[in-house]
Short mmCIF file of C-alpha atoms and ligand atoms in Angstrom, two decimals:
data_model
loop_
_atom_site.label_atom_id
_atom_site.label_comp_id
_atom_site.label_asym_id
_atom_site.label_seq_id
_atom_site.Cartn_x
_atom_site.Cartn_y
_atom_site.Cartn_z
CA MET A 272 0.19 0.06 0.00
CA ALA A 273 1.24 3.94 -0.74
CA ASP A 274 2.20 5.40 1.89
CA ILE A 275 -0.55 7.93 3.60
CA LYS A 276 0.69 11.43 3.75
CA SER A 277 0.03 13.25 6.92
CA SER A 278 -2.43 16.51 5.48
CA THR A 279 -4.21 19.31 7.16
CA ILE A 280 -6.48 20.86 4.50
CA LEU A 281 -9.14 23.81 4.92
CA ALA A 282 -12.06 23.17 2.42
CA ILE A 283 -14.32 25.94 0.90
CA GLU A 284 -17.83 24.85 -0.17
CA SER A 285 -20.16 27.52 -2.12
CA SER A 286 -21.74 26.32 -4.96
CA CYS A 287 -25.15 26.76 -4.16
CA ASP A 288 -26.77 28.65 -1.55
CA ASP A 289 -24.52 27.54 1.80
CA THR A 290 -21.64 29.00 2.31
CA SER A 291 -19.85 26.53 4.45
CA ALA A 292 -16.10 25.96 5.58
CA ALA A 293 -14.48 23.14 6.84
CA VAL A 294 -10.58 21.23 8.43
CA ILE A 295 -9.77 17.91 8.40
CA ARG A 296 -5.97 16.49 9.50
CA ASP A 297 -5.56 12.96 8.26
CA GLY A 298 -9.41 11.70 6.92
CA MET A 299 -10.74 13.20 10.54
CA ILE A 300 -12.85 16.07 10.48
CA LEU A 301 -12.33 18.75 13.02
CA SER A 302 -14.80 21.41 12.13
CA ASN A 303 -17.80 22.26 9.55
CA VAL A 304 -19.52 25.55 9.75
CA THR A 305 -21.97 26.62 7.72
CA ALA A 306 -23.76 29.78 7.25
CA HIS A 307 -27.33 29.39 5.71
CA GLN A 308 -29.20 32.35 2.86
CA ASP A 309 -32.75 32.39 4.25
CA VAL A 310 -33.16 35.19 1.30
CA HIS A 311 -34.35 33.00 -1.56
CA MET A 312 -37.54 31.92 0.57
CA GLN A 313 -39.43 34.43 -0.84
CA TYR A 314 -38.27 33.92 -4.51
CA GLY A 315 -39.30 29.58 -4.39
CA GLY A 316 -36.21 28.99 -5.36
CA VAL A 317 -31.85 30.20 -5.58
CA ILE A 318 -31.68 33.44 -7.38
CA PRO A 319 -28.13 33.40 -8.39
CA GLU A 320 -27.88 37.63 -8.00
CA LEU A 321 -28.82 37.44 -4.20
CA ALA A 322 -26.77 33.76 -3.52
CA SER A 323 -22.98 35.50 -5.02
CA ARG A 324 -23.35 39.12 -3.10
CA GLN A 325 -24.20 36.51 0.37
CA HIS A 326 -21.65 33.68 0.00
CA ASP A 327 -19.12 37.47 -0.23
CA GLN A 328 -20.05 38.51 3.43
CA HIS A 329 -20.40 35.12 4.65
CA ILE A 330 -17.21 33.59 3.17
CA ILE A 331 -14.55 35.40 5.80
CA PRO A 332 -16.10 34.89 8.44
CA VAL A 333 -17.26 31.53 8.03
CA VAL A 334 -13.40 30.39 6.93
CA ASP A 335 -12.74 32.25 10.20
CA ALA A 336 -14.81 30.02 12.57
CA ALA A 337 -14.26 27.03 10.71
CA LEU A 338 -10.70 27.22 11.81
CA ARG A 339 -11.12 28.78 15.27
CA GLN A 340 -13.02 25.80 15.91
CA SER A 341 -10.70 23.17 14.40
CA GLY A 342 -7.78 24.31 16.35
CA VAL A 343 -5.62 24.27 13.69
CA SER A 344 -3.82 27.92 12.55
CA ARG A 345 -3.53 29.26 8.94
CA GLU A 346 0.61 28.30 8.78
CA GLU A 347 -0.46 24.42 9.80
CA LEU A 348 -2.42 23.67 6.52
CA ASN A 349 -0.76 21.93 4.33
CA ALA A 350 -3.85 22.75 1.13
CA ILE A 351 -6.71 24.17 0.57
CA ALA A 352 -9.43 22.85 -1.07
CA PHE A 353 -12.91 24.60 -3.25
CA THR A 354 -15.59 23.39 -5.04
CA GLN A 355 -14.86 23.98 -8.12
CA GLY A 356 -18.40 22.91 -9.54
CA PRO A 357 -20.85 21.53 -10.87
CA GLY A 358 -22.83 25.02 -9.14
CA LEU A 359 -23.64 28.41 -9.90
CA MET A 360 -20.61 30.06 -11.46
CA GLY A 361 -21.18 33.48 -9.29
CA SER A 362 -21.69 31.38 -6.43
CA LEU A 363 -18.25 29.02 -7.37
CA LEU A 364 -16.51 32.34 -7.38
CA ILE A 365 -16.48 33.18 -4.37
CA GLY A 366 -15.03 30.38 -2.92
CA CYS A 367 -12.39 29.19 -6.05
CA SER A 368 -10.85 33.08 -5.26
CA THR A 369 -11.01 32.58 -1.48
CA ALA A 370 -9.15 29.46 -1.82
CA LYS A 371 -6.87 31.08 -4.31
CA ALA A 372 -6.13 33.82 -2.26
CA MET A 373 -5.24 31.73 0.77
CA ALA A 374 -3.41 29.04 -1.35
CA MET A 375 -1.11 32.27 -2.84
CA ALA A 376 -0.30 33.74 0.41
CA LEU A 377 0.16 30.73 2.22
CA ASP A 378 2.77 29.50 -0.40
CA ILE A 379 0.35 25.94 -0.39
CA PRO A 380 -1.17 23.96 -3.25
CA LEU A 381 -4.78 24.17 -4.11
CA ILE A 382 -7.16 21.42 -4.77
CA GLY A 383 -9.62 21.65 -6.86
CA VAL A 384 -12.89 19.50 -5.86
CA ASN A 385 -15.95 17.92 -8.08
CA HIS A 386 -19.21 18.81 -5.96
CA MET A 387 -20.82 15.45 -6.48
CA GLU A 388 -17.90 13.45 -6.04
CA ALA A 389 -17.95 15.45 -2.75
CA HIS A 390 -21.36 14.32 -1.61
CA ILE A 391 -20.69 10.60 -2.49
CA LEU A 392 -17.71 10.55 -0.73
CA ALA A 393 -19.44 11.43 1.92
CA HIS A 394 -20.16 8.29 2.93
CA PHE A 395 -16.23 7.99 4.21
CA ILE A 396 -15.94 10.57 6.99
CA ASP A 397 -17.99 8.54 9.62
CA GLU A 398 -18.30 4.89 10.42
CA PRO A 399 -19.09 2.58 9.13
CA ARG A 400 -18.08 3.22 5.58
CA PRO A 401 -19.13 1.42 2.37
CA GLU A 402 -17.50 -1.59 1.54
CA LEU A 403 -15.85 -1.22 -2.63
CA PRO A 404 -17.25 -1.36 -5.12
CA PHE A 405 -19.86 0.48 -3.86
CA LEU A 406 -23.49 1.96 -5.73
CA CYS A 407 -24.46 5.45 -4.62
CA LEU A 408 -27.78 7.02 -5.21
CA THR A 409 -27.02 10.76 -5.66
CA VAL A 410 -30.17 12.86 -5.11
CA SER A 411 -29.94 16.85 -4.90
CA GLY A 412 -31.34 19.66 -6.10
CA GLY A 413 -29.77 20.11 -9.06
CA HIS A 414 -28.31 16.34 -10.00
CA THR A 415 -29.45 12.48 -10.05
CA GLN A 416 -27.22 10.30 -10.43
CA ILE A 417 -25.86 6.44 -9.83
CA VAL A 418 -23.24 5.89 -9.28
CA HIS A 419 -20.67 3.17 -9.34
CA VAL A 420 -17.62 3.73 -7.29
CA ARG A 421 -14.61 1.30 -7.14
CA SER A 422 -12.67 3.70 -5.69
CA ALA A 423 -12.23 7.15 -4.16
CA ARG A 424 -10.83 8.63 -7.08
CA ASP A 425 -12.74 5.58 -9.37
CA MET A 426 -16.22 6.37 -10.39
CA GLU A 427 -18.70 5.81 -12.95
CA VAL A 428 -21.62 7.56 -13.52
CA LEU A 429 -24.54 4.91 -14.95
CA GLY A 430 -27.20 6.63 -14.97
CA THR A 431 -28.92 9.98 -14.48
CA THR A 432 -32.09 12.38 -14.70
CA ARG A 433 -33.07 13.39 -18.76
CA ASP A 434 -35.34 16.18 -17.28
CA ASP A 435 -35.80 17.51 -13.41
CA ALA A 436 -33.40 16.74 -10.36
CA ALA A 437 -35.39 14.40 -7.75
CA GLY A 438 -35.03 17.42 -5.30
CA GLU A 439 -36.22 20.38 -8.30
CA ALA A 440 -38.71 18.04 -8.47
CA PHE A 441 -39.76 18.61 -4.75
CA ASP A 442 -38.95 21.78 -5.32
CA LYS A 443 -41.45 22.37 -8.15
CA ILE A 444 -44.18 21.01 -7.32
CA GLY A 445 -44.08 22.41 -3.59
CA LYS A 446 -43.93 25.77 -5.09
CA TYR A 447 -47.54 24.71 -6.75
CA LEU A 448 -48.85 23.51 -3.37
CA GLY A 449 -47.65 27.16 -2.04
CA LEU A 450 -44.88 25.68 0.37
CA PRO A 451 -41.54 27.53 0.86
CA TYR A 452 -38.66 27.41 -0.90
CA PRO A 453 -37.03 24.52 -0.54
CA ALA A 454 -39.64 23.00 -0.49
CA GLY A 455 -38.46 19.17 -0.08
CA PRO A 456 -37.70 19.52 4.02
CA GLU A 457 -41.87 20.49 3.97
CA ILE A 458 -43.32 18.06 1.82
CA ASP A 459 -41.12 15.52 4.07
CA LYS A 460 -43.06 16.75 7.17
CA LEU A 461 -46.48 17.07 6.05
CA ALA A 462 -46.32 13.38 3.96
CA LYS A 463 -46.00 11.82 7.50
CA LEU A 464 -49.69 13.03 8.52
CA GLY A 465 -50.92 12.12 5.11
CA GLU A 466 -51.98 9.14 3.35
CA PRO A 467 -50.78 8.32 -0.32
CA LYS A 468 -54.12 7.82 -1.80
CA TYR A 469 -53.68 9.60 -5.33
CA PRO A 470 -51.82 8.24 -7.65
CA PHE A 471 -49.49 9.81 -10.25
CA GLY A 472 -48.34 7.72 -12.78
CA LYS A 473 -44.02 7.09 -12.80
CA SER A 474 -41.95 7.34 -16.40
CA LYS A 475 -41.68 4.27 -17.65
CA LEU A 476 -37.85 4.97 -18.77
CA LYS A 477 -36.21 1.58 -19.39
CA GLY A 478 -32.43 1.26 -17.93
CA ILE A 479 -30.74 3.22 -15.56
CA GLU A 480 -32.25 6.81 -16.34
CA PHE A 481 -34.50 8.58 -14.67
CA SER A 482 -37.03 11.44 -15.29
CA PHE A 483 -39.54 13.44 -12.98
CA SER A 484 -40.88 16.04 -15.51
CA GLY A 485 -44.10 13.85 -16.19
CA LEU A 486 -44.72 13.82 -12.74
CA LYS A 487 -44.62 16.94 -12.25
CA THR A 488 -47.05 18.02 -15.35
CA ALA A 489 -49.25 15.87 -13.80
CA VAL A 490 -49.48 16.78 -10.30
CA LEU A 491 -49.96 20.67 -11.31
CA TYR A 492 -53.11 18.93 -13.90
CA PHE A 493 -54.33 17.41 -11.09
CA LEU A 494 -54.34 20.56 -8.77
CA LYS A 495 -55.63 22.47 -11.68
CA LYS A 496 -58.84 19.81 -12.08
CA GLU A 497 -59.76 19.65 -8.09
CA MET A 498 -59.13 23.17 -7.66
CA LYS A 499 -62.04 24.30 -9.73
CA GLN A 500 -64.22 22.16 -8.48
CA ASP A 501 -63.16 22.84 -5.00
CA ASP A 502 -61.12 25.75 -4.27
CA LYS A 503 -60.23 24.61 -0.75
CA PHE A 504 -58.79 21.53 -2.24
CA ILE A 505 -54.87 22.23 -1.51
CA LYS A 506 -55.38 23.14 2.12
CA ARG A 507 -57.41 20.35 2.92
CA GLU A 508 -55.50 17.55 1.00
CA MET A 509 -52.52 19.47 1.44
CA ASN A 510 -50.97 15.85 3.90
CA ASN A 511 -51.96 13.21 1.26
CA ILE A 512 -50.83 15.37 -1.61
CA CYS A 513 -47.33 15.74 -0.34
CA ALA A 514 -47.37 11.82 0.85
CA SER A 515 -48.91 11.12 -2.82
CA VAL A 516 -46.13 12.83 -4.57
CA GLN A 517 -43.12 11.68 -2.09
CA LYS A 518 -44.39 8.23 -2.42
CA THR A 519 -43.96 8.53 -6.25
CA ILE A 520 -40.51 10.12 -6.24
CA ILE A 521 -39.16 7.27 -4.02
CA ASP A 522 -40.79 4.51 -6.31
CA ILE A 523 -38.74 5.69 -8.99
CA LEU A 524 -36.08 6.48 -7.33
CA ILE A 525 -35.90 2.59 -5.62
CA GLU A 526 -36.86 1.02 -8.68
CA LYS A 527 -33.68 2.58 -10.32
CA LEU A 528 -31.52 1.38 -7.63
CA ILE A 529 -32.37 -1.74 -7.36
CA LEU A 530 -31.69 -2.47 -11.15
CA ALA A 531 -28.57 -0.84 -11.13
CA SER A 532 -27.71 -3.56 -7.97
CA LYS A 533 -29.30 -6.15 -10.05
CA GLU A 534 -27.26 -5.29 -13.46
CA THR A 535 -23.71 -4.79 -11.50
CA ASP A 536 -24.35 -7.19 -8.65
CA ILE A 537 -23.55 -4.40 -6.24
CA THR A 538 -25.22 -4.61 -2.50
CA GLN A 539 -23.19 -2.39 -1.04
CA ILE A 540 -25.75 0.52 -1.99
CA GLY A 541 -25.74 4.40 -0.43
CA ILE A 542 -27.52 7.46 -0.72
CA GLY A 543 -26.15 11.00 -0.77
CA GLY A 544 -26.92 14.87 -1.73
CA GLY A 545 -29.94 16.75 0.17
CA VAL A 546 -32.74 14.24 -1.04
CA SER A 547 -31.08 11.66 1.02
CA ALA A 548 -32.63 13.48 4.49
CA ASN A 549 -35.55 12.03 3.39
CA ALA A 550 -37.53 10.42 6.03
CA GLY A 551 -39.38 8.63 3.93
CA LEU A 552 -36.71 7.85 1.22
CA ARG A 553 -34.67 6.57 4.52
CA SER A 554 -36.74 3.82 5.53
CA ARG A 555 -38.15 2.54 2.28
CA LEU A 556 -33.89 2.17 1.40
CA GLU A 557 -33.58 0.28 4.89
CA ALA A 558 -36.70 -1.95 4.21
CA VAL A 559 -36.00 -2.65 1.24
CA GLY A 560 -31.68 -3.39 1.83
CA GLN A 561 -33.01 -5.94 4.46
CA GLU A 562 -35.28 -7.64 1.84
CA ARG A 563 -32.64 -7.93 -0.95
CA GLY A 564 -29.58 -8.27 1.50
CA TRP A 565 -28.21 -5.24 0.41
CA SER A 566 -25.83 -2.88 3.10
CA THR A 567 -27.11 0.28 3.04
CA TYR A 568 -25.36 3.70 3.56
CA ILE A 569 -26.47 7.07 4.85
CA PRO A 570 -24.28 10.02 5.99
CA ARG A 571 -25.26 11.83 8.57
CA LEU A 572 -27.81 14.49 8.15
CA GLU A 573 -25.22 17.37 8.18
CA TYR A 574 -23.30 15.65 5.59
CA CYS A 575 -26.03 15.02 3.63
CA THR A 576 -27.51 18.61 2.72
CA ASP A 577 -24.11 20.70 1.04
CA ASN A 578 -21.65 21.04 3.90
CA ALA A 579 -17.53 21.45 3.66
CA ALA A 580 -17.10 18.47 5.42
CA MET A 581 -17.48 16.72 1.85
CA ILE A 582 -15.17 18.77 0.42
CA ALA A 583 -12.36 18.08 2.69
CA ILE A 584 -12.97 14.47 2.63
CA THR A 585 -12.75 14.61 -1.10
CA ALA A 586 -9.46 16.71 -0.77
CA HIS A 587 -8.32 14.45 1.56
CA TYR A 588 -7.90 12.00 -0.97
CA MET A 589 -7.40 14.04 -4.11
CA TYR A 590 -3.81 15.42 -1.93
CA GLN A 591 -2.81 11.44 -1.45
CA ALA A 592 -3.24 11.19 -5.28
CA GLY A 593 -1.64 14.09 -5.32
CA GLU A 594 -4.36 16.07 -7.42
CA PHE A 595 -3.67 19.74 -7.40
CA VAL A 596 -5.25 22.18 -9.31
CA ASP A 597 -2.84 26.30 -10.55
CA LEU A 598 -3.57 29.55 -9.56
CA SER A 599 -5.45 29.39 -12.82
CA ALA A 600 -7.69 26.96 -11.99
CA LYS A 601 -11.55 28.60 -13.05
CA PRO A 602 -14.75 27.50 -11.35
CA ASP A 603 -16.99 24.35 -13.35
CA PRO A 604 -20.12 24.97 -13.40
CA ARG A 605 -21.51 21.86 -14.89
CA MET A 606 -18.28 19.67 -14.38
CA LYS A 607 -18.93 16.36 -14.65
CA ILE A 608 -17.36 12.76 -12.54
O1 LIG B 789 -27.87 18.47 -1.72
P1 LIG B 789 -28.50 20.08 -1.55
O2 LIG B 789 -27.97 20.12 -0.43
O3 LIG B 789 -27.79 21.01 -2.32
C1 LIG B 789 -28.09 20.71 -3.78
O4 LIG B 789 -26.69 20.13 -4.02
O5 LIG B 789 -28.77 20.96 -4.70
O6 LIG B 789 -29.96 20.18 -1.97
C2 LIG B 789 -30.77 20.43 -1.77
C3 LIG B 789 -32.24 19.71 -2.38
C4 LIG B 789 -33.56 20.52 -2.72
O7 LIG B 789 -33.94 20.80 -3.69
C5 LIG B 789 -33.88 20.52 -1.46
O8 LIG B 789 -35.67 20.15 -1.54
C6 LIG B 789 -33.86 19.15 -1.09
O9 LIG B 789 -32.11 18.83 -1.43
N1 LIG B 789 -34.27 18.31 -0.06
C7 LIG B 789 -35.01 17.21 0.55
C8 LIG B 789 -35.03 17.57 1.92
N2 LIG B 789 -34.49 18.38 2.41
C9 LIG B 789 -33.55 18.86 1.42
N3 LIG B 789 -35.77 17.25 0.11
C10 LIG B 789 -36.31 16.14 0.54
N4 LIG B 789 -36.85 15.70 1.72
C11 LIG B 789 -36.34 16.18 2.60
N5 LIG B 789 -36.12 15.96 4.04
ZN1 LIG B 790 -24.84 19.25 -2.96
#
C-alpha cells in the first residue's frame, strides 16, 4: 500500500446557496461550519445574483470560524480545497477566489473538488463506511445519479436524469402547493401526516435513467382540475398530496436502484445529497435493503445537505493522489464526474 501522507486541509464549499468551510486532518473532520441563506425563501428558488452577494458576506467569517473551531492555525495548513463545480458560476467564483488568495498567501497547493464526487465521499467521513465497490444514489437539487464507486478516485456514472432532478421535483411541486423554498423538507414533514391516496403515474423509462418532469406536469394538471371543483382542495388535502408525491418520487428512485444493483451485482448501497435527508426515502431504503440483503449507508444528516466536510474528505483523497490545480483554475458550472 502507498504511504499515507499526513495532511491538514481547509475546504470551502460555495456551489449553491450555502457557504461552508471545514478543516480536516489525516481524514478526520475537525470543524464544519455552514452559513445558510434565507433570502431565497420568498422567491421560491435560488436567485443566483443574491446567492453570490451572500457568499461574499459570509465567506470570511465562515472560514475564520472553521479555523478557530478546529484549533488549527493557517500556518499548519498543507492545502486549500474548494468546490470547482458543478454549481452556480457566481457562487463558485467566491469560494474559488477565496481559496486561491489563501493558497497564494500561504504558498500551499490548491485542490479543485467536484461537488458530486464529494456528496458520494461523504460516506467516508464516519464509520461504518461502505465496502468497495459500492453504488451511490446521489439525489440533490440539481442532480440525480446512480454512481458505481470503485475507489475514492475511480467512479462511473451509471445513469442520470433526463430532465429535472429529484430535489427539483420536490421544490417545483412544493411551489404549486404554495410551500416555501426549499419545499423538500416541508413535503417530507407533511407527508408523515397523510396517506399516499393519489396515484400519480411514473415515467416508463427503461434502464438506469430518471425523469421527473412528467410527474411535475401530472401534479399540476391534477391540482388545477381539483381546484376548479373545490378551491379549498389543496388546503384540505395537503398532507395526502404530499404523501402521494413523495411516495411516487421514492418509488422511482428505489426502482432504479434495484435495477442498478441487479445489473452490477453490487449490494453495498448508499444514498447521498440533500434529498437523502428525506425520512420516507431513508426508511424505504432500509426496508428494501433488508428484503434484498443489501448493506445500506446514509451519511449523517449534516453531511447529506451541502457542507464543506464532504469537500474536505474528497480533498483528503485528492491530496494523497497528488491531484492539484494551479492558480489559473476556473470554476466549472457543469463539471462532470
Ligand atoms: O444537496 P443539496 O443540499 O444541494 C444541492 O446540491 O442541490 O440538495 C438540496 C435539495 C433541495 O431540492 C431540497 O428540497 C432537497 O435537497 N431536500 C429534501 C429534504 N431536505 C432537502 N428533499 C426531500 N426531503 C427532505 N427532507
Ligand atoms: Zn449538493
